[in-house]
Short mmCIF file of C-alpha atoms in Angstrom, two decimals:
data_model
loop_
_atom_site.label_atom_id
_atom_site.label_comp_id
_atom_site.label_asym_id
_atom_site.label_seq_id
_atom_site.Cartn_x
_atom_site.Cartn_y
_atom_site.Cartn_z
CA MET A 270 -3.14 -7.38 -23.94
CA THR A 271 -2.81 -3.34 -24.47
CA ASP A 272 -6.46 -3.11 -25.25
CA ASP A 273 -6.88 -4.38 -21.21
CA LEU A 274 -5.37 -1.36 -20.11
CA ALA A 275 -5.58 2.66 -20.44
CA ASN A 276 -2.61 4.32 -21.92
CA ASP A 277 -1.87 6.42 -18.92
CA ILE A 278 -1.68 2.92 -17.25
CA LEU A 279 0.58 1.38 -19.36
CA THR A 280 2.82 4.83 -18.89
CA ASP A 281 2.70 4.51 -15.45
CA LEU A 282 3.94 0.60 -15.48
CA VAL A 283 7.29 2.00 -17.79
CA ARG A 284 7.85 4.84 -15.35
CA SER A 285 7.67 2.13 -12.60
CA ALA A 286 10.11 -0.35 -14.25
CA TRP A 287 12.66 2.63 -14.78
CA ILE A 288 12.37 3.94 -11.34
CA VAL A 289 13.03 0.22 -9.99
CA GLU A 290 16.39 -0.51 -12.28
CA ARG A 291 17.60 3.10 -11.30
CA SER A 292 16.89 2.40 -7.70
CA ARG A 293 18.51 -1.36 -8.03
CA ALA A 294 21.44 0.43 -9.60
CA SER A 295 22.11 2.96 -6.72
CA ILE A 296 21.80 -0.45 -4.38
CA TYR A 297 24.18 -2.20 -6.07
CA GLU A 298 26.75 1.15 -6.54
CA ALA A 299 26.64 0.91 -2.22
CA TRP A 300 27.03 -2.64 -2.15
CA THR A 301 30.27 -2.22 -4.38
CA GLU A 302 32.14 -0.75 -1.48
CA HIS A 303 31.94 -4.45 0.31
CA ASP A 304 31.96 -6.53 -3.24
CA SER A 305 33.48 -5.17 -6.15
CA ARG A 306 31.47 -7.81 -7.97
CA PHE A 307 28.43 -5.30 -8.12
CA GLY A 308 29.63 -2.78 -10.08
CA ALA A 309 29.07 -5.08 -13.20
CA SER A 310 25.70 -5.82 -11.16
CA ALA A 311 25.05 -1.76 -11.40
CA GLU A 312 26.22 -1.37 -14.56
CA ARG A 313 23.84 -4.00 -15.93
CA ALA A 314 20.97 -2.57 -14.06
CA LEU A 315 21.83 0.68 -15.58
CA LYS A 316 21.96 -0.53 -18.89
CA ARG A 317 18.16 -1.99 -18.48
CA ALA A 318 16.87 0.97 -17.45
CA SER A 319 18.29 2.90 -20.19
CA ILE A 320 16.28 0.71 -22.75
CA ILE A 321 13.35 1.33 -20.81
CA GLU A 322 14.14 5.06 -20.88
CA ARG A 323 13.51 4.99 -24.75
CA SER A 324 9.99 3.45 -24.08
CA ILE A 325 9.06 6.32 -21.95
CA GLU A 326 10.64 9.30 -24.01
CA SER A 327 8.49 7.59 -26.98
CA ARG A 328 5.03 8.45 -24.57
CA ASN A 329 6.64 11.80 -24.41
CA ARG A 330 7.26 11.64 -20.33
CA THR A 331 10.49 12.12 -19.18
CA PRO A 332 11.86 9.85 -16.68
CA ASP A 333 11.21 10.67 -12.78
CA ASP A 334 14.57 11.44 -11.46
CA SER A 335 13.20 12.63 -8.23
CA PHE A 336 12.07 8.69 -7.56
CA ILE A 337 15.09 7.15 -7.68
CA GLU A 338 16.83 8.49 -4.14
CA PRO A 339 13.60 7.35 -2.10
CA HIS A 340 12.71 4.38 -3.97
CA ALA A 341 16.56 3.32 -3.50
CA GLY A 342 16.00 4.15 0.45
CA TRP A 343 13.18 2.08 0.17
CA ILE A 344 14.71 -1.05 -1.29
CA GLY A 345 18.01 -0.21 0.84
CA ASN A 346 15.65 -0.69 4.44
CA LEU A 347 14.92 -3.73 3.17
CA VAL A 348 17.90 -5.65 1.83
CA GLY A 349 20.43 -3.64 4.09
CA ALA A 350 23.45 -1.72 3.33
CA ARG A 351 25.64 -4.75 2.68
CA PRO A 352 24.77 -7.51 0.13
CA ASP A 353 25.16 -10.14 3.01
CA GLU A 354 23.32 -7.98 5.90
CA VAL A 355 19.52 -9.34 5.18
CA ALA A 356 18.90 -13.03 4.28
CA PHE A 357 17.46 -13.28 0.84
CA GLY A 358 18.61 -9.77 0.21
CA GLU A 359 20.63 -10.24 -3.02
CA LEU A 360 17.80 -12.77 -4.17
CA PHE A 361 14.95 -9.96 -3.86
CA MET A 362 17.04 -7.53 -5.90
CA ILE A 363 16.89 -10.22 -8.79
CA ARG A 364 13.35 -10.77 -7.92
CA LEU A 365 12.18 -7.01 -8.34
CA ALA A 366 14.49 -7.12 -11.95
CA ASP A 367 11.91 -10.41 -12.88
CA TRP A 368 8.99 -8.30 -11.50
CA VAL A 369 10.17 -5.41 -14.35
CA ASP A 370 10.56 -8.31 -16.91
CA GLY A 371 7.26 -9.63 -16.62
CA HIS A 372 5.34 -6.69 -16.15
CA ALA A 373 6.65 -3.97 -18.41
CA GLY A 374 8.66 -5.86 -20.89
CA PRO A 375 5.30 -6.58 -23.07
CA PHE A 376 5.30 -2.98 -23.58
CA LEU A 377 8.37 -1.74 -24.40
CA ASP A 378 8.85 -0.28 -27.89
CA ASP A 379 12.06 -2.40 -28.19
CA GLY A 380 14.75 -4.70 -26.33
CA VAL A 381 12.82 -6.92 -24.62
CA ASP A 382 14.88 -9.51 -24.86
CA GLU A 383 18.07 -7.77 -24.37
CA ILE A 384 16.76 -6.73 -20.64
CA ALA A 385 15.52 -10.46 -20.01
CA ALA A 386 19.35 -11.82 -21.33
CA ILE A 387 20.88 -8.79 -18.93
CA ASN A 388 18.43 -10.17 -16.32
CA GLU A 389 19.79 -14.17 -16.87
CA GLU A 390 23.44 -12.78 -16.77
CA GLU A 391 23.10 -11.06 -13.75
CA LYS A 392 21.10 -14.19 -12.13
CA SER A 393 24.44 -16.22 -13.23
CA PHE A 394 26.20 -14.50 -10.22
CA VAL A 395 23.76 -15.07 -7.45
CA PRO A 396 24.11 -17.38 -4.95
CA PHE A 397 20.05 -19.12 -4.54
CA PRO A 398 19.93 -20.47 -1.39
CA GLU A 399 19.56 -23.81 -0.34
CA SER A 400 17.03 -23.64 2.62
CA ILE A 401 15.26 -21.26 4.06
CA PRO A 402 16.09 -19.34 7.43
CA GLU A 403 13.90 -19.70 10.16
CA ALA A 404 11.77 -16.59 11.20
CA PRO A 405 13.38 -14.09 13.95
CA PRO A 406 11.85 -14.67 17.49
CA PHE A 407 8.42 -12.94 17.85
CA VAL A 408 8.56 -10.22 20.18
CA PRO A 409 5.21 -8.75 21.24
CA LEU A 410 5.25 -5.15 20.23
CA GLU A 411 4.57 -2.29 22.86
CA THR A 412 2.06 0.64 21.70
CA ILE A 413 3.48 4.02 21.56
CA GLU A 414 0.92 6.24 24.03
CA LEU A 415 1.65 10.03 23.40
CA GLU A 416 -0.51 12.67 24.86
CA PRO A 417 -3.36 14.09 22.83
CA PRO A 418 -3.02 18.08 22.09
CA GLY A 419 -6.00 18.97 24.48
CA GLU A 420 -8.88 16.98 26.02
CA VAL A 421 -10.22 14.02 24.00
CA ARG A 422 -13.51 14.75 22.52
CA PHE A 423 -14.04 11.18 20.82
CA THR A 424 -11.53 8.20 19.38
CA PHE A 425 -12.07 6.61 16.40
CA GLY A 426 -10.68 3.47 14.66
CA ILE A 427 -8.89 2.43 11.54
CA LEU A 428 -8.82 -0.81 10.14
CA ALA A 429 -6.91 -1.46 7.37
CA ASP A 430 -7.41 -4.33 4.79
CA THR A 431 -8.88 -7.47 6.05
CA HIS A 432 -8.55 -9.70 2.91
CA ILE A 433 -11.34 -11.97 4.17
CA GLY A 434 -10.81 -15.32 2.69
CA SER A 435 -6.84 -15.70 2.85
CA PRO A 436 -5.36 -17.68 5.38
CA ARG A 437 -5.74 -16.27 9.08
CA ALA A 438 -7.33 -13.22 7.95
CA GLU A 439 -10.87 -13.86 9.56
CA ALA A 440 -9.06 -15.07 12.57
CA MET A 441 -6.89 -12.00 12.60
CA THR A 442 -9.97 -9.34 11.79
CA ARG A 443 -11.94 -10.99 14.27
CA ALA A 444 -9.28 -10.46 16.68
CA ALA A 445 -8.97 -6.77 15.82
CA VAL A 446 -12.64 -6.17 16.07
CA ALA A 447 -12.57 -7.43 19.51
CA ASP A 448 -9.72 -4.90 20.51
CA LEU A 449 -11.95 -2.45 18.82
CA ASN A 450 -14.67 -2.91 20.68
CA ALA A 451 -12.51 -2.77 23.77
CA SER A 452 -10.88 -0.03 23.06
CA GLY A 453 -13.74 3.09 23.55
CA ALA A 454 -13.87 4.00 19.99
CA GLU A 455 -16.92 5.70 18.83
CA MET A 456 -16.95 4.42 15.57
CA VAL A 457 -14.26 2.46 13.02
CA VAL A 458 -13.18 3.24 9.28
CA GLN A 459 -12.20 0.13 7.30
CA LEU A 460 -9.86 0.74 4.55
CA GLY A 461 -10.73 -1.66 1.68
CA ASP A 462 -9.81 -4.95 0.43
CA ILE A 463 -12.47 -6.19 2.77
CA THR A 464 -11.88 -9.55 0.72
CA ASN A 465 -9.40 -11.33 -0.90
CA HIS A 466 -10.92 -12.22 -4.31
CA GLY A 467 -13.94 -10.02 -4.43
CA ASN A 468 -16.67 -13.02 -4.32
CA GLU A 469 -19.48 -13.44 -3.01
CA ARG A 470 -19.05 -15.92 -0.38
CA GLU A 471 -15.82 -13.36 0.95
CA PHE A 472 -18.09 -10.86 1.07
CA ILE A 473 -20.86 -12.63 3.20
CA ARG A 474 -18.09 -13.48 5.51
CA ALA A 475 -16.57 -9.82 5.58
CA ALA A 476 -20.11 -8.68 6.66
CA GLU A 477 -20.69 -11.37 9.04
CA VAL A 478 -17.13 -10.25 10.65
CA LEU A 479 -17.32 -6.28 10.76
CA SER A 480 -20.94 -6.94 11.98
CA GLU A 481 -19.47 -7.90 15.34
CA LEU A 482 -18.32 -4.36 15.63
CA GLU A 483 -20.33 -2.89 18.13
CA MET A 484 -20.04 0.94 17.15
CA PRO A 485 -20.63 2.58 13.93
CA TYR A 486 -18.26 1.63 11.03
CA LEU A 487 -17.81 3.08 7.53
CA THR A 488 -16.27 0.89 5.08
CA THR A 489 -14.25 1.62 1.25
CA MET A 490 -13.24 -0.76 -1.56
CA GLY A 491 -9.76 -1.77 -2.62
CA ASN A 492 -8.71 -3.60 -5.70
CA HIS A 493 -9.03 -6.72 -4.28
CA ASP A 494 -12.53 -6.09 -3.76
CA VAL A 495 -13.60 -5.33 -7.69
CA TYR A 496 -12.73 -8.34 -9.21
CA SER A 497 -13.56 -11.70 -8.94
CA TYR A 498 -10.84 -14.23 -9.66
CA ARG A 499 -13.03 -17.23 -9.91
CA LYS A 500 -15.91 -15.64 -12.20
CA GLU A 501 -13.52 -13.48 -14.18
CA ALA A 502 -15.89 -10.82 -14.00
CA LEU A 503 -15.86 -7.05 -12.42
CA ILE A 504 -18.63 -8.00 -9.96
CA GLY A 505 -17.19 -6.43 -6.68
CA ARG A 506 -18.99 -3.01 -7.28
CA ARG A 507 -22.53 -4.91 -7.23
CA LEU A 508 -21.48 -7.34 -4.27
CA TYR A 509 -20.49 -4.32 -2.03
CA GLU A 510 -23.24 -2.49 -2.70
CA LYS A 511 -25.35 -5.74 -1.85
CA TYR A 512 -23.80 -6.62 1.28
CA PHE A 513 -22.48 -2.87 2.81
CA GLY A 514 -25.37 -0.98 1.65
CA ARG A 515 -24.09 1.70 -0.44
CA ALA A 516 -22.63 2.43 -3.92
CA PRO A 517 -19.18 2.78 -3.80
CA ASP A 518 -18.83 6.47 -4.90
CA GLY A 519 -17.32 7.28 -1.70
CA LEU A 520 -19.57 8.87 1.44
CA LEU A 521 -19.19 12.23 3.66
CA HIS A 522 -19.83 11.44 6.79
CA GLU A 523 -19.99 13.68 9.85
CA HIS A 524 -19.35 12.72 13.52
CA LYS A 525 -19.33 15.28 16.68
CA GLY A 526 -18.56 18.48 14.27
CA ILE A 527 -15.46 16.11 12.50
CA ARG A 528 -16.17 15.43 8.85
CA PHE A 529 -15.11 11.70 7.41
CA ALA A 530 -14.42 11.65 3.61
CA VAL A 531 -14.30 7.92 2.77
CA LEU A 532 -13.32 7.80 -1.07
CA ASP A 533 -13.76 4.46 -2.92
CA SER A 534 -10.19 4.50 -5.11
CA ALA A 535 -10.48 1.14 -6.68
CA GLU A 536 -10.51 1.00 -10.35
CA ASP A 537 -13.02 -1.08 -12.73
CA LEU A 538 -10.33 -2.24 -14.78
CA ALA A 539 -9.19 -6.03 -14.62
CA SER A 540 -5.36 -6.34 -14.77
CA PRO A 541 -3.94 -8.97 -17.42
CA PHE A 542 -1.31 -9.74 -15.11
CA PRO A 543 -2.00 -13.08 -12.95
CA PRO A 544 -0.52 -12.18 -9.12
CA PHE A 545 3.29 -11.92 -9.05
CA ASN A 546 5.14 -13.83 -6.31
CA LEU A 547 8.05 -11.95 -5.14
CA VAL A 548 9.41 -14.97 -3.80
CA THR A 549 9.53 -17.02 -6.74
CA GLY A 550 10.01 -14.10 -9.55
CA THR A 551 6.96 -15.86 -11.14
CA PHE A 552 3.45 -15.37 -12.03
CA MET A 553 1.10 -17.30 -10.04
CA GLU A 554 -1.95 -19.10 -11.34
CA GLY A 555 -5.25 -17.52 -11.64
CA LYS A 556 -6.68 -14.15 -13.04
CA GLY A 557 -5.11 -10.98 -12.28
CA GLY A 558 -8.03 -9.23 -10.66
CA ALA A 559 -8.09 -5.71 -10.58
CA VAL A 560 -5.38 -3.06 -11.45
CA VAL A 561 -3.24 -1.91 -8.41
CA ARG A 562 -3.38 1.85 -9.60
CA GLY A 563 -6.51 3.98 -7.61
CA VAL A 564 -8.60 6.48 -9.05
CA LEU A 565 -11.37 8.83 -7.99
CA SER A 566 -14.80 9.20 -9.50
CA THR A 567 -16.68 12.31 -10.29
CA PRO A 568 -18.65 11.81 -7.28
CA GLN A 569 -15.90 11.74 -4.92
CA HIS A 570 -14.31 14.87 -6.71
CA GLU A 571 -17.26 16.48 -5.32
CA ILE A 572 -16.99 15.26 -1.90
CA LEU A 573 -13.57 16.56 -1.88
CA ALA A 574 -14.98 20.00 -3.27
CA ASP A 575 -17.17 20.05 -0.40
CA ILE A 576 -14.96 19.58 2.20
CA ALA A 577 -12.44 22.03 0.61
CA ALA A 578 -14.96 24.78 0.72
CA PRO A 579 -14.60 28.14 3.04
CA GLY A 580 -16.06 27.46 6.31
CA SER A 581 -16.00 23.91 6.42
CA PRO A 582 -15.51 21.47 9.39
CA PRO A 583 -12.48 19.55 9.85
CA ALA A 584 -12.27 16.43 7.94
CA PHE A 585 -10.37 13.33 7.69
CA VAL A 586 -9.98 11.48 4.15
CA PHE A 587 -9.92 7.75 3.96
CA LEU A 588 -9.09 5.99 0.93
CA HIS A 589 -7.36 2.19 -0.09
CA HIS A 590 -4.69 4.12 -2.01
CA PRO A 591 -1.89 5.97 -1.10
CA PRO A 592 -1.54 9.55 -2.97
CA GLN A 593 1.43 10.16 -5.05
CA PRO A 594 4.69 10.58 -4.47
CA PHE A 595 4.58 7.00 -4.23
CA HIS A 596 7.62 5.74 -3.39
CA GLY A 597 7.11 1.90 -2.26
CA PHE A 598 6.85 -0.86 -4.29
CA PRO A 599 5.71 -0.65 -7.33
CA PRO A 600 6.68 2.85 -7.47
CA ILE A 601 3.98 5.40 -8.65
CA LEU A 602 2.00 2.34 -10.06
CA PHE A 603 0.63 1.29 -7.25
CA GLY A 604 -0.49 4.57 -5.66
CA LEU A 605 -3.03 7.10 -6.34
CA ARG A 606 -3.52 8.55 -10.03
CA ASP A 607 -1.38 11.84 -10.38
CA THR A 608 -4.53 13.73 -11.54
CA ASP A 609 -6.26 12.61 -8.32
CA SER A 610 -3.55 12.87 -6.11
CA GLY A 611 -2.72 16.36 -7.26
CA ARG A 612 -6.31 17.29 -6.37
CA LEU A 613 -6.13 15.57 -3.07
CA HIS A 614 -3.12 18.10 -2.31
CA ALA A 615 -5.28 20.94 -3.20
CA VAL A 616 -7.76 20.24 -1.23
CA CYS A 617 -5.26 19.65 1.61
CA ASP A 618 -4.13 23.65 0.73
CA SER A 619 -7.71 24.66 2.10
CA GLY A 620 -6.57 23.92 5.72
CA ASN A 621 -9.72 21.91 6.52
CA VAL A 622 -7.92 18.29 6.34
CA TRP A 623 -6.23 17.14 9.22
CA GLY A 624 -5.35 13.73 7.97
CA ILE A 625 -5.19 11.30 5.51
CA PHE A 626 -5.29 7.48 5.92
CA ALA A 627 -4.86 4.99 3.34
CA GLY A 628 -4.29 0.88 3.23
CA HIS A 629 -3.04 -1.10 0.35
CA THR A 630 0.59 -1.29 1.39
CA HIS A 631 -0.01 -3.54 4.72
CA ARG A 632 2.74 -1.28 6.32
CA ASN A 633 3.28 1.44 8.66
CA THR A 634 4.69 4.15 7.49
CA ILE A 635 3.94 8.20 6.26
CA THR A 636 3.84 8.08 2.35
CA THR A 637 4.07 12.16 1.88
CA ARG A 638 2.69 15.51 3.71
CA PHE A 639 0.54 18.03 1.77
CA GLY A 640 1.78 20.92 3.60
CA ASP A 641 1.41 19.62 7.31
CA VAL A 642 -1.19 17.26 6.30
CA PRO A 643 0.45 13.44 6.75
CA ALA A 644 -1.01 10.72 4.35
CA VAL A 645 -0.65 7.52 6.54
CA GLU A 646 -0.35 3.96 5.35
CA VAL A 647 -1.88 1.74 8.31
CA ALA A 648 -0.45 -2.07 8.64
CA ILE A 649 -2.96 -4.43 8.31
CA PRO A 650 -4.13 -7.03 10.88
CA ARG A 651 -3.19 -10.38 9.11
CA ASP A 652 0.22 -9.57 8.48
CA PHE A 653 3.25 -8.42 10.32
CA PRO A 654 3.10 -6.47 12.58
CA PHE A 655 -0.39 -7.39 12.79
CA GLY A 656 -2.94 -4.79 14.12
CA TYR A 657 -5.14 -1.54 13.93
CA ALA A 658 -5.00 2.25 14.63
CA LEU A 659 -6.62 4.27 17.31
CA VAL A 660 -7.33 7.89 17.08
CA ASP A 661 -7.87 10.75 19.59
CA VAL A 662 -9.50 13.64 18.43
CA THR A 663 -9.32 16.77 20.23
CA ASP A 664 -10.28 20.51 19.62
CA GLU A 665 -6.65 21.04 18.15
CA GLY A 666 -5.90 18.28 16.47
CA TYR A 667 -5.35 14.38 17.30
CA SER A 668 -2.89 11.64 18.34
CA TYR A 669 -2.00 8.68 16.43
CA ARG A 670 -1.13 5.64 17.27
CA TRP A 671 -1.10 2.11 15.72
CA VAL A 672 -1.59 -1.01 18.06
CA GLN A 673 -1.01 -4.71 17.59
CA LEU A 674 -3.32 -7.26 18.73
CA SER A 675 -3.99 -8.12 21.76
CA ASN A 676 -4.01 -11.66 21.36
CA LYS A 677 -0.33 -12.42 21.22
CA GLU A 678 -0.57 -15.97 20.85
CA LEU A 679 -2.60 -15.33 17.48
CA CYS A 680 0.51 -13.33 16.38
CA ALA A 681 3.02 -15.66 17.36
CA GLU A 682 1.49 -17.87 15.16
CA GLY A 683 1.04 -15.57 12.01
CA HIS A 684 4.60 -14.82 12.81
CA LYS A 685 6.02 -18.52 12.01
CA THR A 686 6.21 -17.43 8.21
CA VAL A 687 7.71 -14.07 8.75
CA SER A 688 11.25 -12.82 7.31
CA GLU A 689 13.47 -10.22 8.38
CA ILE A 690 12.83 -8.72 4.92
CA HIS A 691 9.25 -8.73 6.28
CA HIS A 692 9.90 -7.16 9.55
CA ARG A 693 11.92 -4.11 7.56
CA TYR A 694 8.91 -3.62 5.09
CA GLY A 695 5.98 -3.46 7.47
CA LEU A 696 6.82 -2.26 11.03
CA GLY A 697 8.01 1.15 10.17
CA GLN A 698 9.76 3.84 12.55
CA PRO A 699 8.26 4.85 15.88
CA GLU A 700 7.50 8.32 14.65
CA GLU A 701 5.36 6.74 12.05
CA ARG A 702 3.32 4.06 14.08
CA ALA A 703 2.58 7.37 16.89
CA PHE A 704 2.51 10.92 16.26
CA VAL A 705 0.39 14.15 17.54
CA TRP A 706 -0.72 16.33 14.74
CA ARG A 707 -1.93 19.98 15.82
CA LYS A 708 -3.90 22.21 13.50
CA SER A 709 -1.88 25.25 12.66
CA GLY A 710 -2.86 29.32 13.51
#
């Protein structure tokens, strides 16, 4: 299996596993105030982290201590400050450990059986639910409207992962397209994972659906587009070029004096892992698709150099993978490669970049800020809270707002399978769903 993955990805995988275990320990320690049995749970998670740490050190890396607090914050937001606050919260903590065992376990230098045994011990104390609670009631989400910083020159839309080929995806995407057509947007950028399995049938359907947009649109590739699960081949790049008219090596587009740097961050590398189900804690049937980490190729670094050049017009950057530091799940591994994130940060230091927009995570949040430049993760049409984003551009900056689909019946139908954890994961804070950005100076 190790021949299938580059050594730096294996290192990131082990780093990620260590962060998860240290963060689980932090949550258990907080829960101990409400139930003393979680003191032992914290000790077990710390023991697992210490075993994983040996494999990090053998790769000449040091553990990423700075990730513990923010990743624990991410977990805590989902499972609550008390063990009884959120349905399935305690089970979700176990499933995170299952993910570590399934993904990092095969690549540890030693201690694989020991961490598995510790996890089984933890499971023996966890009450597994006998039934699934009903979804919380669907409540339509109002759009937060903020005054743009000046007269609006134009509006553009952002359509994150459409996942055409998965349940509900086509209907939800068509609803988003209809909304965008009525929004006054002059162009739209789609953020990758256009398809769900990267096969030709899905590319055909996706091209048909997106062709219903009544304005110019730009697309990029996501990891789901790279790899066909059915044909077991990395054919997505060829299919993307066939149906979307360009090689997926990034593009630089200009509209009314603003540049749009669209980067293709999906990596042409097959994952040895099948998809993982965080509900059951097991791998699903089928092949694993492409690796989830993002990278930028040489042509895309050339695009970044172009927009960073002195005197270059203002630019927005779009890509599938959020940049580092990525504190969601799995930490580090699910984001853009460290070196490419560093380059993106340096480009933002030029003063020419106004914002970075990423997909991949299906949630509303601000990943990080490079100086005053926000890196924004945009929630998707198919999954709660079901929608897209609009950006009003002015001479002084822009206003950003995330918008739920206007077809509330469709949203309510999709909401029937949504749990409280989904709510906590995808919605985002109000200031992450709408904000105003002004250029400095």
